[in-house]
XYZ file of N, CA, C and O in Angstrom:
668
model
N 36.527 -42.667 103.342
C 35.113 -42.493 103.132
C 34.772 -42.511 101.643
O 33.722 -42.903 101.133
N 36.082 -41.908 100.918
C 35.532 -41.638 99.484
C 35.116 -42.954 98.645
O 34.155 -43.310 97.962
N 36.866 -43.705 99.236
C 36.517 -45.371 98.618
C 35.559 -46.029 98.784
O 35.135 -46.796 97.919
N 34.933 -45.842 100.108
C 34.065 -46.917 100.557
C 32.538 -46.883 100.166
O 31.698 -47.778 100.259
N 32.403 -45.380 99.627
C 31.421 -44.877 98.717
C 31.509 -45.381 97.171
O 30.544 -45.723 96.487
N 32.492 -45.360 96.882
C 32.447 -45.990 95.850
C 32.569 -47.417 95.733
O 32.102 -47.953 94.727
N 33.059 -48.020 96.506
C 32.634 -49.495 96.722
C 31.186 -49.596 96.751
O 30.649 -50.429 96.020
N 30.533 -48.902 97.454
C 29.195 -49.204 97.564
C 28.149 -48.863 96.194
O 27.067 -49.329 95.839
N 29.013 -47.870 95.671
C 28.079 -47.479 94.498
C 28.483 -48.781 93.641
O 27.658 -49.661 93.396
N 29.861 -48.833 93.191
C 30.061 -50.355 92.352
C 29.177 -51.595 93.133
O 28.771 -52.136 92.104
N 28.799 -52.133 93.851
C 27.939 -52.996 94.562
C 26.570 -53.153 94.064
O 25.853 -54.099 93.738
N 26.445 -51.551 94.141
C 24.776 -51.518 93.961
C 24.428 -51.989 92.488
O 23.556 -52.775 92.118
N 25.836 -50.924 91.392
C 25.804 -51.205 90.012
C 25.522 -52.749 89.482
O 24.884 -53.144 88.506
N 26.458 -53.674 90.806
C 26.895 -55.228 89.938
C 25.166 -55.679 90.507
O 24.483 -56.229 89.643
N 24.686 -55.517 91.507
C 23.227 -55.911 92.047
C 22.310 -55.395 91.243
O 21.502 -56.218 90.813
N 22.120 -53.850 90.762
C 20.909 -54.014 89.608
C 21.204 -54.868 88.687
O 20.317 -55.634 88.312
N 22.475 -54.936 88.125
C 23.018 -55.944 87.373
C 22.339 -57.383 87.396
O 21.571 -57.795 86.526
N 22.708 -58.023 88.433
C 22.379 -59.260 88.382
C 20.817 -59.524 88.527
O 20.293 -60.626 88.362
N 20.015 -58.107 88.930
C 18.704 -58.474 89.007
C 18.164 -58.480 87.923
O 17.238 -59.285 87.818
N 18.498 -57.616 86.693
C 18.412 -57.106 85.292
C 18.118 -58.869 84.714
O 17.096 -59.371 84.248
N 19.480 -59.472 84.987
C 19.644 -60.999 84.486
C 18.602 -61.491 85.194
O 17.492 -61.432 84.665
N 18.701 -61.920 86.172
C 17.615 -62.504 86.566
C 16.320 -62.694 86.274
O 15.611 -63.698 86.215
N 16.097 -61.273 86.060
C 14.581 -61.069 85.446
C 14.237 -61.393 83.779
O 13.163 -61.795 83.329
N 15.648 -61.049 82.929
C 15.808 -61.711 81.693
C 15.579 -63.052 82.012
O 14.598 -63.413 81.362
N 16.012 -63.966 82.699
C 16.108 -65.321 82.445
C 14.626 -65.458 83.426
O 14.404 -66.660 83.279
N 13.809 -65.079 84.080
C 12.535 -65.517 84.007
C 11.391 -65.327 82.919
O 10.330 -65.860 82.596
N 12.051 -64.468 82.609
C 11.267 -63.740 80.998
C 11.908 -64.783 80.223
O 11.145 -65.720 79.991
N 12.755 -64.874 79.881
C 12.948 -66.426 78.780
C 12.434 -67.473 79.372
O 12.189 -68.348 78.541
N 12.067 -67.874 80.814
C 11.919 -69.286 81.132
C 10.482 -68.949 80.584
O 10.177 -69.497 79.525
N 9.405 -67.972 81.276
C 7.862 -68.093 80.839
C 7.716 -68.019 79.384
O 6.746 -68.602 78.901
N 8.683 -67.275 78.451
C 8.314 -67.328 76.773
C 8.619 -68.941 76.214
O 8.026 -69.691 75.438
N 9.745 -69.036 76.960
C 9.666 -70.734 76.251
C 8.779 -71.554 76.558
O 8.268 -72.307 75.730
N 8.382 -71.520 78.131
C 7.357 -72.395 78.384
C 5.804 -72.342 78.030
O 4.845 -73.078 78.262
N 6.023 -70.971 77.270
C 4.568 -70.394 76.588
C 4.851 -71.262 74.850
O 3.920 -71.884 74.339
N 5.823 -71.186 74.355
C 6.157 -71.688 73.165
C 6.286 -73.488 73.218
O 6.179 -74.128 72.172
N 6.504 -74.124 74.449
C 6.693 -75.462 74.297
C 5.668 -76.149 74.277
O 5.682 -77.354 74.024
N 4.219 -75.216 74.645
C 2.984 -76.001 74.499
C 2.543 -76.291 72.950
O 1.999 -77.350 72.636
N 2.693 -75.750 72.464
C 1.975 -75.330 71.200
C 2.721 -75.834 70.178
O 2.387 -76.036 69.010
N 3.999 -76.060 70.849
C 5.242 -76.795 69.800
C 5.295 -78.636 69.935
O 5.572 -79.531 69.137
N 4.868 -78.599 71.392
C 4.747 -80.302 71.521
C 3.587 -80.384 70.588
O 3.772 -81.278 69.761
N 2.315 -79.681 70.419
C 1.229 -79.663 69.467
C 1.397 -80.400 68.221
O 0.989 -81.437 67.698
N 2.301 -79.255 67.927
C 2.560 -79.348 66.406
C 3.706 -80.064 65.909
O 4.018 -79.971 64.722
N 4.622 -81.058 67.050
C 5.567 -81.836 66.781
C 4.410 -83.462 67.049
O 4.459 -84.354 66.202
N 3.676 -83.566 68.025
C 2.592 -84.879 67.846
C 2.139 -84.755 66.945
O 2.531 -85.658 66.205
N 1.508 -84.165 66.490
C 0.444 -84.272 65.247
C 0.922 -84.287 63.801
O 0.263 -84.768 62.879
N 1.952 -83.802 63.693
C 2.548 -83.721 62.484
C 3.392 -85.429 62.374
O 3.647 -86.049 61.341
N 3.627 -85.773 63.575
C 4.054 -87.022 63.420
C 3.179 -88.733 63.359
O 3.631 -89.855 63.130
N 1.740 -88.230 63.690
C 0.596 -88.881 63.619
C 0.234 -88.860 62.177
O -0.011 -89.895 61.557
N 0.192 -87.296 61.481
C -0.168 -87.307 60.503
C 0.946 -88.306 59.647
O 0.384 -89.155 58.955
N 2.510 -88.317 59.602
C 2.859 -89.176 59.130
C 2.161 -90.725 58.949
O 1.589 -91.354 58.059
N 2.564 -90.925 60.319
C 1.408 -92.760 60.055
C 0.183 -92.657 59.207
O 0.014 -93.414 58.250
N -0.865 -91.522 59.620
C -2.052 -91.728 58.578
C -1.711 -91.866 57.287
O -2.154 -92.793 56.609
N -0.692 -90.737 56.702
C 0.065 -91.003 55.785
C 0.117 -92.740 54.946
O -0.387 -92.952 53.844
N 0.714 -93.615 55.640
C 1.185 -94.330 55.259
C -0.293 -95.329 55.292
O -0.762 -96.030 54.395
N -0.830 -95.062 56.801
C -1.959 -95.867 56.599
C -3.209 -95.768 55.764
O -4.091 -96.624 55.831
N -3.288 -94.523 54.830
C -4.059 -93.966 53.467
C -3.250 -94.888 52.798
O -3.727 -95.968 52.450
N -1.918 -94.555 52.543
C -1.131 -95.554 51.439
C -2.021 -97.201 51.208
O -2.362 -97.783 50.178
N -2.100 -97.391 51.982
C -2.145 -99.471 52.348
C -3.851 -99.384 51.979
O -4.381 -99.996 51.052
N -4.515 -98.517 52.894
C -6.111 -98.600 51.964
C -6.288 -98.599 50.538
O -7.111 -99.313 49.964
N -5.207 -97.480 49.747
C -5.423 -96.975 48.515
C -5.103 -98.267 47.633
O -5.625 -98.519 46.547
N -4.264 -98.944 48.217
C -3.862 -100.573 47.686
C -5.117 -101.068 47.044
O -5.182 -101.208 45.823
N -6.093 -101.329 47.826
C -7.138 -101.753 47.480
C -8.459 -101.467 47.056
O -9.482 -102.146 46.969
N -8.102 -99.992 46.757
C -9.296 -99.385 45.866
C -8.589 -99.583 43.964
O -7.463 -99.619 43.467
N -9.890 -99.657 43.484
C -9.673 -99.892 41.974
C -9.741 -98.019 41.099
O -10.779 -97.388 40.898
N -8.515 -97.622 40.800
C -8.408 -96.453 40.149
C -7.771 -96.581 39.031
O -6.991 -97.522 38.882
N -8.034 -95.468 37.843
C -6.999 -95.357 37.305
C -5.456 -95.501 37.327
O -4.938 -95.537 38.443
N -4.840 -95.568 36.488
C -3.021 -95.375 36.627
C -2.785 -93.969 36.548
O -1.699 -93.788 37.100
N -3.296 -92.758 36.100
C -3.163 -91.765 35.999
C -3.608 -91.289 37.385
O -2.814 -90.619 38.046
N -4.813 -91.582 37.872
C -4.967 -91.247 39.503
C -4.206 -91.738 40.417
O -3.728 -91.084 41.344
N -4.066 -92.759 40.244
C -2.757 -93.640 41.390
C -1.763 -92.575 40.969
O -1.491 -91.729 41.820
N -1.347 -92.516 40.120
C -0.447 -92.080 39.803
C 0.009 -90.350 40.528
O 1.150 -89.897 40.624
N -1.197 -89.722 40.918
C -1.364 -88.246 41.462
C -1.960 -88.413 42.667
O -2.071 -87.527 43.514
N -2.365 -89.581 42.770
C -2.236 -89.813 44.583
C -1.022 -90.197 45.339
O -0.842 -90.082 46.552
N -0.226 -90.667 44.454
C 0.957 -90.969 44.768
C 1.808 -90.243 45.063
O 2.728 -90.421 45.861
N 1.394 -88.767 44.011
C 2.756 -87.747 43.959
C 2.006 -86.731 45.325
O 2.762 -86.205 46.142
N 0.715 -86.580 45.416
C 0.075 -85.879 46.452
C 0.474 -86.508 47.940
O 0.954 -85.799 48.824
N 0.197 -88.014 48.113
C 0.661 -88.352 49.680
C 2.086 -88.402 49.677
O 2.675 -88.238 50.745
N 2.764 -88.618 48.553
C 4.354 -88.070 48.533
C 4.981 -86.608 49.076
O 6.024 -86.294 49.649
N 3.846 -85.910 48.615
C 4.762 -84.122 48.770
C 3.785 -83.962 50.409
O 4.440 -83.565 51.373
N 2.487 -84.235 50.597
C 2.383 -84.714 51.624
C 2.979 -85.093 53.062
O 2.949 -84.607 54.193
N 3.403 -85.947 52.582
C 4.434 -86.625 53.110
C 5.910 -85.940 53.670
O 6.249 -85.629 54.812
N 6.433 -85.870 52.725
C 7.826 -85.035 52.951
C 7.877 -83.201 53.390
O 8.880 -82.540 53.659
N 6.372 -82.723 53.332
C 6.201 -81.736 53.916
C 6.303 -81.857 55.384
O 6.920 -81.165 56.194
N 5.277 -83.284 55.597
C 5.226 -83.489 57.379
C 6.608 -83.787 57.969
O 6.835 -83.690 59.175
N 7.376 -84.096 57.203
C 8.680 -84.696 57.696
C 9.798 -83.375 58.101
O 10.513 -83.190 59.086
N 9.587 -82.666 56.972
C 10.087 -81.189 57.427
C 9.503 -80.720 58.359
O 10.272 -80.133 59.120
N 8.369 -80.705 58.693
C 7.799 -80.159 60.059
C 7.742 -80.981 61.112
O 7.232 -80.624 62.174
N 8.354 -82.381 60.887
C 8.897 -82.862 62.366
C 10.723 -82.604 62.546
O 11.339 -82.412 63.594
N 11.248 -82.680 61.169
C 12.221 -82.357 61.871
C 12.169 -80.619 62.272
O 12.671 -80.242 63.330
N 11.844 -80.130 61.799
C 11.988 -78.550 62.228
C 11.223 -78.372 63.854
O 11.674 -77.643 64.738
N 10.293 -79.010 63.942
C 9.853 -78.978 65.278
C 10.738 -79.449 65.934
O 11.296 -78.712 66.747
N 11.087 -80.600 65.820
C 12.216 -81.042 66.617
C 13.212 -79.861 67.461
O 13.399 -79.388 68.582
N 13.554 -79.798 66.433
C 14.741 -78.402 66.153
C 14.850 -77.270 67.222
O 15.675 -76.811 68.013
N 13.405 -77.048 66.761
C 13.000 -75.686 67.690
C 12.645 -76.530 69.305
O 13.018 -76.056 70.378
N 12.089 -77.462 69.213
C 11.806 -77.978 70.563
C 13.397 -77.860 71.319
O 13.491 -77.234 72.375
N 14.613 -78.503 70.697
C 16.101 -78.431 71.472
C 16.454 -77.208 71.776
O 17.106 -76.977 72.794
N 15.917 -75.882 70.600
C 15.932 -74.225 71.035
C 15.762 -74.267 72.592
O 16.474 -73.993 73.557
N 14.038 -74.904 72.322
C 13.249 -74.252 73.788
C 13.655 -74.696 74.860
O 13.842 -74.150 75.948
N 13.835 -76.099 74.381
C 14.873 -76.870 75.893
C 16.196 -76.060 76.214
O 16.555 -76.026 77.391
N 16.624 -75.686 75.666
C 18.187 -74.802 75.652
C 17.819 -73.542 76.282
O 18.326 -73.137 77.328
N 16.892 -72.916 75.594
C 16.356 -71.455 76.419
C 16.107 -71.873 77.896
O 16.565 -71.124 78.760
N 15.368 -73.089 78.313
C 14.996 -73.306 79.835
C 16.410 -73.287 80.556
O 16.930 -72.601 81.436
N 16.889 -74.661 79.550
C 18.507 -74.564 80.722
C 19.098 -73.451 81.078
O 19.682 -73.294 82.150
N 18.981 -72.638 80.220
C 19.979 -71.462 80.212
C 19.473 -70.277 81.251
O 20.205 -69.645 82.013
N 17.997 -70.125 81.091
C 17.574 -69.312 81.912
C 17.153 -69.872 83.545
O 16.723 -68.977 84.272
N 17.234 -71.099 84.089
C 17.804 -71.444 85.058
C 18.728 -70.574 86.039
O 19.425 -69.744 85.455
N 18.862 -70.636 87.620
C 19.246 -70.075 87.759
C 20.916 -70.953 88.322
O 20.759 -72.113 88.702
N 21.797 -70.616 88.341
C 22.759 -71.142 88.651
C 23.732 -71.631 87.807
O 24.034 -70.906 86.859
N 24.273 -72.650 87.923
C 25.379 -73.153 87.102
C 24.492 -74.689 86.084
O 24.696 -74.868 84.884
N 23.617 -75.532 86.894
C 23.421 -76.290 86.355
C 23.622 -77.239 86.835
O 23.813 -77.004 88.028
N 23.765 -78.965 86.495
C 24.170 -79.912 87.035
C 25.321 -80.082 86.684
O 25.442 -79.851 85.481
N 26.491 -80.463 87.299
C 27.551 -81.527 86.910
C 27.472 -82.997 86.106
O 27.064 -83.850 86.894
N 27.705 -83.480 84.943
C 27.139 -84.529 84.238
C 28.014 -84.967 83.271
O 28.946 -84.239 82.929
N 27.795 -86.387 82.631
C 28.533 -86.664 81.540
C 27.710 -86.004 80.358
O 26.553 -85.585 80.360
N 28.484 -86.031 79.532
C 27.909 -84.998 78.295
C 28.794 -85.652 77.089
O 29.996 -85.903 77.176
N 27.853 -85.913 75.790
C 28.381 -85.975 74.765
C 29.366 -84.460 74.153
O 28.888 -83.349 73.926
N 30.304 -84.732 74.058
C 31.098 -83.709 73.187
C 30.743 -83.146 72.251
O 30.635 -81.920 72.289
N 30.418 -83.938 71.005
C 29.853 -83.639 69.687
C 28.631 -82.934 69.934
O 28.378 -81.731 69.874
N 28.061 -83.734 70.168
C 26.337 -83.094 70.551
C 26.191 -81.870 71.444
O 25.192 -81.158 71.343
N 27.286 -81.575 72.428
C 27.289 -80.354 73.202
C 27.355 -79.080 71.975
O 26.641 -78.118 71.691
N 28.452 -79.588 71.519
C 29.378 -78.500 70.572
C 28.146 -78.256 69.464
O 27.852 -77.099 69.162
N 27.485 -79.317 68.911
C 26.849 -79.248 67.798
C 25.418 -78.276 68.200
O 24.976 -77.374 67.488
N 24.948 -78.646 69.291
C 23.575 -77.771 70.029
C 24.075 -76.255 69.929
O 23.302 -75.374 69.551
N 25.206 -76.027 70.231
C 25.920 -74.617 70.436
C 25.892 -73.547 69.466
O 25.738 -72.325 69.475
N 26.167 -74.764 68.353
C 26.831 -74.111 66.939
C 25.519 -73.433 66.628
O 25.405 -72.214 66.499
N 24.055 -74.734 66.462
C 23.101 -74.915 65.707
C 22.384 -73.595 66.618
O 21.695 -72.863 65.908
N 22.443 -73.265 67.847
C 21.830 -72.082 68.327
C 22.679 -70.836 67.977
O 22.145 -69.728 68.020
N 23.878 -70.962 67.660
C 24.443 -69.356 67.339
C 23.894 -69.758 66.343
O 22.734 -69.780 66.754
N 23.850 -70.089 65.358
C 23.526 -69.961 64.456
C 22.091 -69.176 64.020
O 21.952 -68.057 63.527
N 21.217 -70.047 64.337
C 19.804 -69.978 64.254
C 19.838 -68.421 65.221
O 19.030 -67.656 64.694
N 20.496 -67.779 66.403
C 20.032 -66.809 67.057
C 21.004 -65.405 66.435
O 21.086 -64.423 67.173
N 21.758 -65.382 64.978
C 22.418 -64.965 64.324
C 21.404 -64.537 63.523
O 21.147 -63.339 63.402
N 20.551 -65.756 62.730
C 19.694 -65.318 61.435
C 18.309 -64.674 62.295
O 17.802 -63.748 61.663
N 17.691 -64.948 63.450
C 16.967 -64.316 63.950
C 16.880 -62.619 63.818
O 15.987 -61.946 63.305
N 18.449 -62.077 64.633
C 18.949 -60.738 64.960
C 19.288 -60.370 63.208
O 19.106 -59.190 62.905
N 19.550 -60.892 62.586
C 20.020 -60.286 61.320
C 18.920 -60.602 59.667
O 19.133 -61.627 59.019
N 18.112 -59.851 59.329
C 17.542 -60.775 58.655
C 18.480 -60.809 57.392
O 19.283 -59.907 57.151
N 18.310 -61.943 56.594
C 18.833 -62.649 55.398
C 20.467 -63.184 55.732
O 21.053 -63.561 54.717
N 21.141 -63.249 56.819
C 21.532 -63.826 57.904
C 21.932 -65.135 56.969
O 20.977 -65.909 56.916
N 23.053 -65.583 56.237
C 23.079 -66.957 55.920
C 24.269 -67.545 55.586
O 24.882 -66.994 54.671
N 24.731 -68.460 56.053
C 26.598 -69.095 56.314
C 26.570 -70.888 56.200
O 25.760 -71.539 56.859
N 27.084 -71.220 55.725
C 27.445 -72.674 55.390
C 28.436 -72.732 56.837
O 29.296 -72.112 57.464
N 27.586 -74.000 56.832
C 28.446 -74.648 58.459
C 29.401 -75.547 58.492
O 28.754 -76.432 59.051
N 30.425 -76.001 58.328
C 31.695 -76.956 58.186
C 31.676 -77.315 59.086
O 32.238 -76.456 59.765
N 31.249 -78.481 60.004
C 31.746 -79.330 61.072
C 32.707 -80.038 60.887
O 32.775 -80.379 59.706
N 33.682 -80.521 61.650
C 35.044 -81.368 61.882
C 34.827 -81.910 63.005
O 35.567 -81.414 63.854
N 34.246 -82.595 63.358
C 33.952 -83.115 64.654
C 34.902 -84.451 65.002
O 35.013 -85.292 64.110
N 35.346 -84.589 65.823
C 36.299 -85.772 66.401
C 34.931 -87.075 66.747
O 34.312 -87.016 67.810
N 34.652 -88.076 65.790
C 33.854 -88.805 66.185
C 34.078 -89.995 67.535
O 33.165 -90.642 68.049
N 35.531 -90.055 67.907
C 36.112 -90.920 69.073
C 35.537 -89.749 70.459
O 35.258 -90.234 71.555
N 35.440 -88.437 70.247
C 35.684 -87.834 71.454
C 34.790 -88.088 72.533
O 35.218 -87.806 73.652
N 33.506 -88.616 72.431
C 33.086 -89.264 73.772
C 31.923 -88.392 74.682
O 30.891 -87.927 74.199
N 32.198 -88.322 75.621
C 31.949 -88.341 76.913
C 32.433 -87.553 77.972
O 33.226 -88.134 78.712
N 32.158 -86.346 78.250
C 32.995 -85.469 78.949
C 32.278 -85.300 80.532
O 31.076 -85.564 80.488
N 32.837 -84.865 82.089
C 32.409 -84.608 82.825
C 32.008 -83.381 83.226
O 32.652 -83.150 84.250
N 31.016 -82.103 82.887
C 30.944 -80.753 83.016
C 29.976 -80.166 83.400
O 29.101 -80.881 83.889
N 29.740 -78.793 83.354
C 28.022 -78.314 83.520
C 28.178 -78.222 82.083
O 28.875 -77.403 81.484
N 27.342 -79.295 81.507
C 27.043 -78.589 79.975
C 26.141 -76.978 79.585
O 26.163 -76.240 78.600
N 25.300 -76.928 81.079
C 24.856 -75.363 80.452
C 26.021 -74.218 80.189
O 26.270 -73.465 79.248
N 26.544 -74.431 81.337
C 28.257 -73.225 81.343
C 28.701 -73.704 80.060
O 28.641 -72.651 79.425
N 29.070 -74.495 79.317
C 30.074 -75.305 78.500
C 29.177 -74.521 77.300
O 29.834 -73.756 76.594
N 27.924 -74.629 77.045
C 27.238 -73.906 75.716
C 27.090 -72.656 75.835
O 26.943 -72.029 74.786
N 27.083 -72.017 76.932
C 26.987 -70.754 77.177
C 28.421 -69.894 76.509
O 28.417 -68.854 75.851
N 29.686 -70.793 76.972
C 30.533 -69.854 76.409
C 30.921 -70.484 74.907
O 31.735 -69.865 74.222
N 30.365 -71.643 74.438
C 30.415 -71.655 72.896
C 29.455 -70.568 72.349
O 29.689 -70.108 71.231
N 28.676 -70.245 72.870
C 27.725 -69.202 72.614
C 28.111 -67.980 72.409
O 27.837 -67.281 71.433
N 29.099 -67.560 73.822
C 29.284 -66.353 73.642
C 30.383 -66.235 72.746
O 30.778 -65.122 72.398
């Protein structure tokens, strides 16, 4: 009787358990999917604004200015410029976060699939990483990759596969 009580109490323990998770990973699926609106936002537009960018460039061709103004329109749609570019790649960035938060908070194992190696490993790194400087502030480490550029193509659940580069 005594064991079987305690079987049951360990049972109940591993079941709040898994409901605990569960409910974490619907709470990450609705925060990301609250964050992916607003991030596709600001990953279109910042990449539109590029083209205008360029398409100001080609008008400015044919207006008659100074060399000293050309000259500070130049350096303005320049810094311009390379600002928007940081904010597409950083959107980017965070967009593979949010995609990663969905997979992960999924429920199950995932699909079975071919999977780049590099790119598995590299998504992995780039989220411990980034979820390192989050939890820690001033948080900051030089990253050394060695990556096997032949390695290919693997058959796996890539969510399981980042999960325990993760952990």
């Amino acid at each position: 009787m005594e064991a079987s009580l305690e079987d049951l109490r360990t049972a109940q323990d591993r079941l709040v358990q898994t409901q605990k998770l569960a409910s974490l990973g619907q709470l990450t699926a609705g925060i990301a999917h609250e964050i992916k609106n607003p991030l596709n936002f600001v990953n279109n537009f910042s990449g539109v604004s590029v083209e205008l960018i360029d398409e100001l460039r080609q008008e400015l061709k044919g207006v008659m200015v100074g060399p000293k103004a050309r000259a500070a329109i130049a350096d303005l749609t320049d810094t311009l410029r390379d600002n928007l570019d940081k904010v597409v790649q950083h959107g980017k960035r965070a967009d593979a976060i949010v995609k990663n938060m969905l997979l992960h908070s999924r429920e199950g194992s995932g699909e079975h699939r071919p999977v780049d190696v590099n790119a598995l490993v590299e998504e992995a790194v780039n989220l411990a990483y980034h979820g390192a400087r989050a939890e820690k502030q001033g948080f900051n480490i030089t990253l050394e990759r060695s990556l096997d550029p032949d390695a290919g193509q693997v058959d796996c659940f890539p969510q399981e596969i980042t999960r325990v580069l993760l952990n």
